[in-house]
Amino acid sequence: MKIYSLKNSDWQLILFLLILNSMENTRTTFTLDFKIVAASMSIHCGRVCDVARELNIITSNLQHWKKLYQEGRFTIKKTSSEISHKNELQNLRKLIKELEMERHILKKAQNIFSRSGG
């Protein structure tokens, strides 16, 4: 096993890079439920800045959520898988209608041929 000796400046560089890398991935995402509760709290429980401080979130985020809440524009965003499932469901319903129509036509044809042959 080889042990590397690093200078103090090398350690500082490594530490800086690790901190920089971790800072890039620290974006917090909040659920829709959390946003709705936070917006409701800001309306009913006091000033936006006080509620934001209490919830440990940025005031501008809470102001934006409050505005959306008051306008009734909070909606659940559909993921691509939900959209593809919806499209697949529509295609399957269309296929069912086509197959039912074909079955209906075949039943009529069977009745016609059974009358003429018998």
mmCIF file of N, CA and C in Angstrom:
data_model
loop_
_atom_site.group_PDB
_atom_site.id
_atom_site.type_symbol
_atom_site.label_atom_id
_atom_site.label_comp_id
_atom_site.label_asym_id
_atom_site.label_seq_id
_atom_site.Cartn_x
_atom_site.Cartn_y
_atom_site.Cartn_z
ATOM 1 N N MET A 1 0.843 -1.173 0.000
ATOM 2 C CA MET A 1 0.000 0.000 0.000
ATOM 3 C C MET A 1 0.884 1.231 0.000
ATOM 4 N N LYS A 2 0.640 2.102 -0.907
ATOM 5 C CA LYS A 2 1.461 3.300 -1.038
ATOM 6 C C LYS A 2 0.778 4.470 -0.332
ATOM 7 N N ILE A 3 1.500 5.146 0.510
ATOM 8 C CA ILE A 3 0.972 6.289 1.237
ATOM 9 C C ILE A 3 1.526 7.545 0.589
ATOM 10 N N TYR A 4 0.607 8.443 0.247
ATOM 11 C CA TYR A 4 1.002 9.691 -0.386
ATOM 12 C C TYR A 4 1.147 10.765 0.686
ATOM 13 N N SER A 5 2.212 11.504 0.564
ATOM 14 C CA SER A 5 2.363 12.631 1.476
ATOM 15 C C SER A 5 1.969 13.896 0.716
ATOM 16 N N LEU A 6 1.084 14.648 1.318
ATOM 17 C CA LEU A 6 0.597 15.861 0.689
ATOM 18 C C LEU A 6 1.043 17.069 1.491
ATOM 19 N N LYS A 7 1.306 18.121 0.775
ATOM 20 C CA LYS A 7 1.652 19.375 1.442
ATOM 21 C C LYS A 7 0.388 20.007 1.993
ATOM 22 N N ASN A 8 0.555 20.925 2.878
ATOM 23 C CA ASN A 8 -0.567 21.627 3.479
ATOM 24 C C ASN A 8 -1.408 22.322 2.411
ATOM 25 N N SER A 9 -0.749 22.902 1.422
ATOM 26 C CA SER A 9 -1.485 23.580 0.353
ATOM 27 C C SER A 9 -2.301 22.592 -0.477
ATOM 28 N N ASP A 10 -1.817 21.364 -0.632
ATOM 29 C CA ASP A 10 -2.568 20.345 -1.358
ATOM 30 C C ASP A 10 -3.847 19.981 -0.607
ATOM 31 N N TRP A 11 -3.742 19.841 0.703
ATOM 32 C CA TRP A 11 -4.915 19.538 1.520
ATOM 33 C C TRP A 11 -5.939 20.661 1.441
ATOM 34 N N GLN A 12 -5.438 21.884 1.449
ATOM 35 C CA GLN A 12 -6.342 23.024 1.356
ATOM 36 C C GLN A 12 -7.078 23.025 0.022
ATOM 37 N N LEU A 13 -6.363 22.691 -1.044
ATOM 38 C CA LEU A 13 -6.986 22.630 -2.363
ATOM 39 C C LEU A 13 -8.038 21.531 -2.417
ATOM 40 N N ILE A 14 -7.707 20.362 -1.857
ATOM 41 C CA ILE A 14 -8.661 19.250 -1.842
ATOM 42 C C ILE A 14 -9.902 19.635 -1.036
ATOM 43 N N LEU A 15 -9.697 20.232 0.110
ATOM 44 C CA LEU A 15 -10.810 20.656 0.941
ATOM 45 C C LEU A 15 -11.670 21.694 0.219
ATOM 46 N N PHE A 16 -11.044 22.634 -0.448
ATOM 47 C CA PHE A 16 -11.766 23.652 -1.207
ATOM 48 C C PHE A 16 -12.608 23.011 -2.301
ATOM 49 N N LEU A 17 -12.030 22.047 -3.018
ATOM 50 C CA LEU A 17 -12.762 21.381 -4.098
ATOM 51 C C LEU A 17 -13.939 20.569 -3.555
ATOM 52 N N LEU A 18 -13.739 19.918 -2.406
ATOM 53 C CA LEU A 18 -14.833 19.165 -1.806
ATOM 54 C C LEU A 18 -15.964 20.088 -1.373
ATOM 55 N N ILE A 19 -15.616 21.207 -0.769
ATOM 56 C CA ILE A 19 -16.635 22.170 -0.347
ATOM 57 C C ILE A 19 -17.360 22.740 -1.555
ATOM 58 N N LEU A 20 -16.601 23.087 -2.597
ATOM 59 C CA LEU A 20 -17.201 23.631 -3.806
ATOM 60 C C LEU A 20 -18.140 22.622 -4.439
ATOM 61 N N ASN A 21 -17.742 21.358 -4.489
ATOM 62 C CA ASN A 21 -18.571 20.309 -5.068
ATOM 63 C C ASN A 21 -19.840 20.118 -4.256
ATOM 64 N N SER A 22 -19.737 20.141 -2.933
ATOM 65 C CA SER A 22 -20.927 19.949 -2.110
ATOM 66 C C SER A 22 -21.862 21.148 -2.200
ATOM 67 N N MET A 23 -21.340 22.326 -2.441
ATOM 68 C CA MET A 23 -22.175 23.514 -2.551
ATOM 69 C C MET A 23 -23.017 23.476 -3.817
ATOM 70 N N GLU A 24 -22.525 22.843 -4.862
ATOM 71 C CA GLU A 24 -23.269 22.775 -6.115
ATOM 72 C C GLU A 24 -24.517 21.927 -5.975
ATOM 73 N N ASN A 25 -24.514 20.976 -5.062
ATOM 74 C CA ASN A 25 -25.612 20.020 -4.947
ATOM 75 C C ASN A 25 -26.485 20.270 -3.725
ATOM 76 N N THR A 26 -26.544 21.485 -3.235
ATOM 77 C CA THR A 26 -27.302 21.744 -2.016
ATOM 78 C C THR A 26 -28.643 22.410 -2.282
ATOM 79 N N ARG A 27 -29.124 22.384 -3.467
ATOM 80 C CA ARG A 27 -30.416 23.004 -3.763
ATOM 81 C C ARG A 27 -31.523 22.189 -3.111
ATOM 82 N N THR A 28 -32.340 22.852 -2.327
ATOM 83 C CA THR A 28 -33.414 22.191 -1.611
ATOM 84 C C THR A 28 -34.693 22.262 -2.430
ATOM 85 N N THR A 29 -35.390 21.149 -2.486
ATOM 86 C CA THR A 29 -36.691 21.133 -3.141
ATOM 87 C C THR A 29 -37.754 20.896 -2.077
ATOM 88 N N PHE A 30 -38.884 21.526 -2.236
ATOM 89 C CA PHE A 30 -39.963 21.432 -1.267
ATOM 90 C C PHE A 30 -41.169 20.786 -1.934
ATOM 91 N N THR A 31 -41.895 20.009 -1.161
ATOM 92 C CA THR A 31 -43.103 19.374 -1.692
ATOM 93 C C THR A 31 -44.198 20.415 -1.855
ATOM 94 N N LEU A 32 -45.175 20.077 -2.667
ATOM 95 C CA LEU A 32 -46.310 20.971 -2.884
ATOM 96 C C LEU A 32 -47.061 21.189 -1.571
ATOM 97 N N ASP A 33 -47.201 20.137 -0.780
ATOM 98 C CA ASP A 33 -47.889 20.274 0.505
ATOM 99 C C ASP A 33 -47.175 21.267 1.414
ATOM 100 N N PHE A 34 -45.847 21.186 1.466
ATOM 101 C CA PHE A 34 -45.087 22.111 2.297
ATOM 102 C C PHE A 34 -45.293 23.547 1.830
ATOM 103 N N LYS A 35 -45.261 23.750 0.520
ATOM 104 C CA LYS A 35 -45.434 25.099 -0.028
ATOM 105 C C LYS A 35 -46.806 25.660 0.322
ATOM 106 N N ILE A 36 -47.826 24.809 0.233
ATOM 107 C CA ILE A 36 -49.185 25.265 0.536
ATOM 108 C C ILE A 36 -49.317 25.626 2.010
ATOM 109 N N VAL A 37 -48.772 24.783 2.884
ATOM 110 C CA VAL A 37 -48.848 25.068 4.317
ATOM 111 C C VAL A 37 -48.068 26.333 4.643
ATOM 112 N N ALA A 38 -46.883 26.496 4.060
ATOM 113 C CA ALA A 38 -46.068 27.685 4.320
ATOM 114 C C ALA A 38 -46.791 28.944 3.840
ATOM 115 N N ALA A 39 -47.390 28.878 2.657
ATOM 116 C CA ALA A 39 -48.116 30.042 2.130
ATOM 117 C C ALA A 39 -49.316 30.369 3.005
ATOM 118 N N SER A 40 -50.015 29.356 3.450
ATOM 119 C CA SER A 40 -51.159 29.560 4.318
ATOM 120 C C SER A 40 -50.728 30.163 5.654
ATOM 121 N N MET A 41 -49.615 29.691 6.188
ATOM 122 C CA MET A 41 -49.092 30.261 7.437
ATOM 123 C C MET A 41 -48.750 31.735 7.261
ATOM 124 N N SER A 42 -48.162 32.076 6.111
ATOM 125 C CA SER A 42 -47.769 33.469 5.897
ATOM 126 C C SER A 42 -48.988 34.383 5.797
ATOM 127 N N ILE A 43 -50.110 33.841 5.374
ATOM 128 C CA ILE A 43 -51.335 34.632 5.270
ATOM 129 C C ILE A 43 -52.010 34.771 6.638
ATOM 130 N N HIS A 44 -52.068 33.672 7.374
ATOM 131 C CA HIS A 44 -52.866 33.642 8.593
ATOM 132 C C HIS A 44 -52.076 33.852 9.882
ATOM 133 N N CYS A 45 -50.764 33.644 9.848
ATOM 134 C CA CYS A 45 -50.009 33.628 11.107
ATOM 135 C C CYS A 45 -49.018 34.771 11.265
ATOM 136 N N GLY A 46 -48.939 35.673 10.348
ATOM 137 C CA GLY A 46 -48.015 36.779 10.532
ATOM 138 C C GLY A 46 -47.328 37.201 9.260
ATOM 139 N N ARG A 47 -46.263 37.935 9.441
ATOM 140 C CA ARG A 47 -45.535 38.469 8.298
ATOM 141 C C ARG A 47 -44.746 37.376 7.586
ATOM 142 N N VAL A 48 -44.537 37.589 6.299
ATOM 143 C CA VAL A 48 -43.828 36.613 5.473
ATOM 144 C C VAL A 48 -42.418 36.390 5.994
ATOM 145 N N CYS A 49 -41.717 37.459 6.342
ATOM 146 C CA CYS A 49 -40.324 37.311 6.786
ATOM 147 C C CYS A 49 -40.244 36.518 8.090
ATOM 148 N N ASP A 50 -41.227 36.685 8.992
ATOM 149 C CA ASP A 50 -41.228 35.929 10.252
ATOM 150 C C ASP A 50 -41.481 34.445 10.005
ATOM 151 N N VAL A 51 -42.438 34.150 9.143
ATOM 152 C CA VAL A 51 -42.750 32.754 8.830
ATOM 153 C C VAL A 51 -41.573 32.105 8.105
ATOM 154 N N ALA A 52 -40.959 32.827 7.173
ATOM 155 C CA ALA A 52 -39.806 32.294 6.442
ATOM 156 C C ALA A 52 -38.664 31.982 7.405
ATOM 157 N N ARG A 53 -38.435 32.875 8.345
ATOM 158 C CA ARG A 53 -37.359 32.650 9.326
ATOM 159 C C ARG A 53 -37.687 31.426 10.175
ATOM 160 N N GLU A 54 -38.947 31.306 10.571
ATOM 161 C CA GLU A 54 -39.376 30.178 11.409
ATOM 162 C C GLU A 54 -39.214 28.843 10.672
ATOM 163 N N LEU A 55 -39.526 28.844 9.375
ATOM 164 C CA LEU A 55 -39.436 27.620 8.566
ATOM 165 C C LEU A 55 -38.053 27.411 7.953
ATOM 166 N N ASN A 56 -37.173 28.377 8.161
ATOM 167 C CA ASN A 56 -35.803 28.309 7.643
ATOM 168 C C ASN A 56 -35.778 28.221 6.111
ATOM 169 N N ILE A 57 -36.559 29.111 5.491
ATOM 170 C CA ILE A 57 -36.587 29.192 4.027
ATOM 171 C C ILE A 57 -36.361 30.641 3.605
ATOM 172 N N ILE A 58 -36.082 30.830 2.343
ATOM 173 C CA ILE A 58 -35.812 32.166 1.810
ATOM 174 C C ILE A 58 -37.131 32.931 1.680
ATOM 175 N N THR A 59 -37.111 34.181 2.095
ATOM 176 C CA THR A 59 -38.316 35.015 2.087
ATOM 177 C C THR A 59 -38.897 35.153 0.683
ATOM 178 N N SER A 60 -38.051 35.312 -0.314
ATOM 179 C CA SER A 60 -38.561 35.484 -1.683
ATOM 180 C C SER A 60 -39.311 34.242 -2.158
ATOM 181 N N ASN A 61 -38.843 33.045 -1.753
ATOM 182 C CA ASN A 61 -39.577 31.824 -2.105
ATOM 183 C C ASN A 61 -40.972 31.854 -1.500
ATOM 184 N N LEU A 62 -41.032 32.211 -0.215
ATOM 185 C CA LEU A 62 -42.315 32.223 0.468
ATOM 186 C C LEU A 62 -43.251 33.278 -0.126
ATOM 187 N N GLN A 63 -42.717 34.427 -0.502
ATOM 188 C CA GLN A 63 -43.543 35.454 -1.142
ATOM 189 C C GLN A 63 -44.130 34.933 -2.454
ATOM 190 N N HIS A 64 -43.306 34.220 -3.214
ATOM 191 C CA HIS A 64 -43.768 33.654 -4.488
ATOM 192 C C HIS A 64 -44.843 32.600 -4.246
ATOM 193 N N TRP A 65 -44.629 31.717 -3.264
ATOM 194 C CA TRP A 65 -45.614 30.682 -2.956
ATOM 195 C C TRP A 65 -46.921 31.304 -2.469
ATOM 196 N N LYS A 66 -46.819 32.361 -1.684
ATOM 197 C CA LYS A 66 -48.002 33.044 -1.175
ATOM 198 C C LYS A 66 -48.816 33.624 -2.334
ATOM 199 N N LYS A 67 -48.113 34.222 -3.286
ATOM 200 C CA LYS A 67 -48.784 34.800 -4.454
ATOM 201 C C LYS A 67 -49.500 33.707 -5.252
ATOM 202 N N LEU A 68 -48.808 32.588 -5.500
ATOM 203 C CA LEU A 68 -49.422 31.471 -6.220
ATOM 204 C C LEU A 68 -50.626 30.917 -5.467
ATOM 205 N N TYR A 69 -50.493 30.825 -4.153
ATOM 206 C CA TYR A 69 -51.574 30.304 -3.315
ATOM 207 C C TYR A 69 -52.800 31.204 -3.393
ATOM 208 N N GLN A 70 -52.579 32.501 -3.305
ATOM 209 C CA GLN A 70 -53.688 33.444 -3.346
ATOM 210 C C GLN A 70 -54.364 33.465 -4.713
ATOM 211 N N GLU A 71 -53.588 33.225 -5.763
ATOM 212 C CA GLU A 71 -54.147 33.211 -7.118
ATOM 213 C C GLU A 71 -54.745 31.855 -7.480
ATOM 214 N N GLY A 72 -54.572 30.866 -6.597
ATOM 215 C CA GLY A 72 -55.091 29.527 -6.859
ATOM 216 C C GLY A 72 -54.339 28.802 -7.956
ATOM 217 N N ARG A 73 -53.060 29.118 -8.111
ATOM 218 C CA ARG A 73 -52.283 28.528 -9.201
ATOM 219 C C ARG A 73 -51.352 27.411 -8.759
ATOM 220 N N PHE A 74 -51.497 26.918 -7.527
ATOM 221 C CA PHE A 74 -50.679 25.781 -7.113
ATOM 222 C C PHE A 74 -51.215 24.538 -7.796
ATOM 223 N N THR A 75 -50.405 23.913 -8.628
ATOM 224 C CA THR A 75 -50.815 22.698 -9.318
ATOM 225 C C THR A 75 -49.689 21.687 -9.223
ATOM 226 N N ILE A 76 -50.061 20.446 -9.344
ATOM 227 C CA ILE A 76 -49.072 19.371 -9.348
ATOM 228 C C ILE A 76 -48.551 19.237 -10.769
ATOM 229 N N LYS A 77 -47.240 19.302 -10.918
ATOM 230 C CA LYS A 77 -46.645 19.156 -12.238
ATOM 231 C C LYS A 77 -46.655 17.682 -12.625
ATOM 232 N N LYS A 78 -47.045 17.420 -13.859
ATOM 233 C CA LYS A 78 -47.079 16.053 -14.339
ATOM 234 C C LYS A 78 -45.697 15.651 -14.818
ATOM 235 N N THR A 79 -45.263 14.476 -14.386
ATOM 236 C CA THR A 79 -43.972 13.974 -14.818
ATOM 237 C C THR A 79 -44.126 13.358 -16.200
ATOM 238 N N SER A 80 -43.014 13.127 -16.853
ATOM 239 C CA SER A 80 -43.062 12.553 -18.198
ATOM 240 C C SER A 80 -43.668 11.154 -18.170
ATOM 241 N N SER A 81 -43.443 10.397 -17.086
ATOM 242 C CA SER A 81 -44.032 9.062 -17.010
ATOM 243 C C SER A 81 -45.552 9.140 -16.890
ATOM 244 N N GLU A 82 -46.062 10.141 -16.150
ATOM 245 C CA GLU A 82 -47.509 10.315 -16.045
ATOM 246 C C GLU A 82 -48.103 10.692 -17.388
ATOM 247 N N ILE A 83 -47.402 11.539 -18.126
ATOM 248 C CA ILE A 83 -47.877 11.943 -19.447
ATOM 249 C C ILE A 83 -47.868 10.754 -20.391
ATOM 250 N N SER A 84 -46.811 9.937 -20.347
ATOM 251 C CA SER A 84 -46.748 8.775 -21.235
ATOM 252 C C SER A 84 -47.810 7.753 -20.862
ATOM 253 N N HIS A 85 -48.099 7.594 -19.559
ATOM 254 C CA HIS A 85 -49.162 6.682 -19.146
ATOM 255 C C HIS A 85 -50.515 7.186 -19.650
ATOM 256 N N LYS A 86 -50.722 8.486 -19.595
ATOM 257 C CA LYS A 86 -51.983 9.060 -20.077
ATOM 258 C C LYS A 86 -52.126 8.837 -21.579
ATOM 259 N N ASN A 87 -51.026 9.043 -22.326
ATOM 260 C CA ASN A 87 -51.055 8.815 -23.773
ATOM 261 C C ASN A 87 -51.316 7.348 -24.080
ATOM 262 N N GLU A 88 -50.677 6.455 -23.317
ATOM 263 C CA GLU A 88 -50.876 5.029 -23.526
ATOM 264 C C GLU A 88 -52.330 4.648 -23.244
ATOM 265 N N LEU A 89 -52.903 5.214 -22.206
ATOM 266 C CA LEU A 89 -54.294 4.944 -21.871
ATOM 267 C C LEU A 89 -55.228 5.405 -22.991
ATOM 268 N N GLN A 90 -54.964 6.587 -23.540
ATOM 269 C CA GLN A 90 -55.775 7.084 -24.658
ATOM 270 C C GLN A 90 -55.659 6.164 -25.866
ATOM 271 N N ASN A 91 -54.439 5.719 -26.165
ATOM 272 C CA ASN A 91 -54.232 4.816 -27.301
ATOM 273 C C ASN A 91 -54.940 3.486 -27.086
ATOM 274 N N LEU A 92 -54.903 2.974 -25.856
ATOM 275 C CA LEU A 92 -55.569 1.704 -25.571
ATOM 276 C C LEU A 92 -57.088 1.838 -25.673
ATOM 277 N N ARG A 93 -57.627 2.960 -25.216
ATOM 278 C CA ARG A 93 -59.078 3.180 -25.346
ATOM 279 C C ARG A 93 -59.484 3.265 -26.808
ATOM 280 N N LYS A 94 -58.662 3.918 -27.611
ATOM 281 C CA LYS A 94 -58.932 4.020 -29.048
ATOM 282 C C LYS A 94 -58.893 2.629 -29.682
ATOM 283 N N LEU A 95 -57.905 1.822 -29.294
ATOM 284 C CA LEU A 95 -57.789 0.466 -29.815
ATOM 285 C C LEU A 95 -58.993 -0.383 -29.416
ATOM 286 N N ILE A 96 -59.463 -0.224 -28.184
ATOM 287 C CA ILE A 96 -60.640 -0.972 -27.728
ATOM 288 C C ILE A 96 -61.855 -0.628 -28.584
ATOM 289 N N LYS A 97 -62.045 0.651 -28.870
ATOM 290 C CA LYS A 97 -63.179 1.057 -29.714
ATOM 291 C C LYS A 97 -63.072 0.435 -31.104
ATOM 292 N N GLU A 98 -61.865 0.447 -31.673
ATOM 293 C CA GLU A 98 -61.668 -0.138 -33.002
ATOM 294 C C GLU A 98 -61.955 -1.632 -32.983
ATOM 295 N N LEU A 99 -61.467 -2.330 -31.947
ATOM 296 C CA LEU A 99 -61.696 -3.773 -31.848
ATOM 297 C C LEU A 99 -63.179 -4.098 -31.634
ATOM 298 N N GLU A 100 -63.871 -3.267 -30.846
ATOM 299 C CA GLU A 100 -65.308 -3.475 -30.654
ATOM 300 C C GLU A 100 -66.062 -3.289 -31.957
ATOM 301 N N MET A 101 -65.625 -2.303 -32.752
ATOM 302 C CA MET A 101 -66.261 -2.065 -34.040
ATOM 303 C C MET A 101 -65.998 -3.260 -34.972
ATOM 304 N N GLU A 102 -64.775 -3.759 -35.010
ATOM 305 C CA GLU A 102 -64.456 -4.921 -35.852
ATOM 306 C C GLU A 102 -65.273 -6.137 -35.423
ATOM 307 N N ARG A 103 -65.402 -6.352 -34.113
ATOM 308 C CA ARG A 103 -66.177 -7.475 -33.596
ATOM 309 C C ARG A 103 -67.636 -7.355 -34.012
ATOM 310 N N HIS A 104 -68.166 -6.135 -33.930
ATOM 311 C CA HIS A 104 -69.553 -5.897 -34.326
ATOM 312 C C HIS A 104 -69.738 -6.215 -35.815
ATOM 313 N N ILE A 105 -68.811 -5.774 -36.642
ATOM 314 C CA ILE A 105 -68.887 -6.046 -38.093
ATOM 315 C C ILE A 105 -68.792 -7.543 -38.362
ATOM 316 N N LEU A 106 -67.886 -8.236 -37.655
ATOM 317 C CA LEU A 106 -67.743 -9.689 -37.864
ATOM 318 C C LEU A 106 -69.004 -10.448 -37.430
ATOM 319 N N LYS A 107 -69.647 -9.990 -36.358
ATOM 320 C CA LYS A 107 -70.892 -10.637 -35.928
ATOM 321 C C LYS A 107 -71.981 -10.460 -36.987
ATOM 322 N N LYS A 108 -72.052 -9.263 -37.561
ATOM 323 C CA LYS A 108 -73.035 -9.028 -38.617
ATOM 324 C C LYS A 108 -72.744 -9.915 -39.821
ATOM 325 N N ALA A 109 -71.450 -9.994 -40.180
ATOM 326 C CA ALA A 109 -71.076 -10.840 -41.325
ATOM 327 C C ALA A 109 -71.408 -12.306 -41.047
ATOM 328 N N GLN A 110 -71.167 -12.740 -39.812
ATOM 329 C CA GLN A 110 -71.480 -14.139 -39.464
ATOM 330 C C GLN A 110 -72.970 -14.396 -39.569
ATOM 331 N N ASN A 111 -73.791 -13.451 -39.131
ATOM 332 C CA ASN A 111 -75.255 -13.623 -39.254
ATOM 333 C C ASN A 111 -75.685 -13.666 -40.699
ATOM 334 N N ILE A 112 -75.076 -12.821 -41.540
ATOM 335 C CA ILE A 112 -75.435 -12.796 -42.958
ATOM 336 C C ILE A 112 -75.076 -14.120 -43.608
ATOM 337 N N PHE A 113 -73.864 -14.626 -43.349
ATOM 338 C CA PHE A 113 -73.433 -15.876 -43.965
ATOM 339 C C PHE A 113 -74.186 -17.076 -43.419
ATOM 340 N N SER A 114 -74.567 -17.039 -42.179
ATOM 341 C CA SER A 114 -75.299 -18.189 -41.615
ATOM 342 C C SER A 114 -76.723 -18.231 -42.163
ATOM 343 N N ARG A 115 -77.339 -17.080 -42.464
ATOM 344 C CA ARG A 115 -78.689 -17.057 -43.061
ATOM 345 C C ARG A 115 -78.671 -17.514 -44.509
ATOM 346 N N SER A 116 -77.662 -17.056 -45.246
ATOM 347 C CA SER A 116 -77.631 -17.403 -46.674
ATOM 348 C C SER A 116 -77.214 -18.854 -46.884
ATOM 349 N N GLY A 117 -76.463 -19.431 -45.979
ATOM 350 C CA GLY A 117 -76.001 -20.811 -46.148
ATOM 351 C C GLY A 117 -76.973 -21.824 -45.612
ATOM 352 N N GLY A 118 -77.919 -21.445 -44.784
ATOM 353 C CA GLY A 118 -78.761 -22.406 -44.093
ATOM 354 C C GLY A 118 -80.073 -22.508 -44.646
#
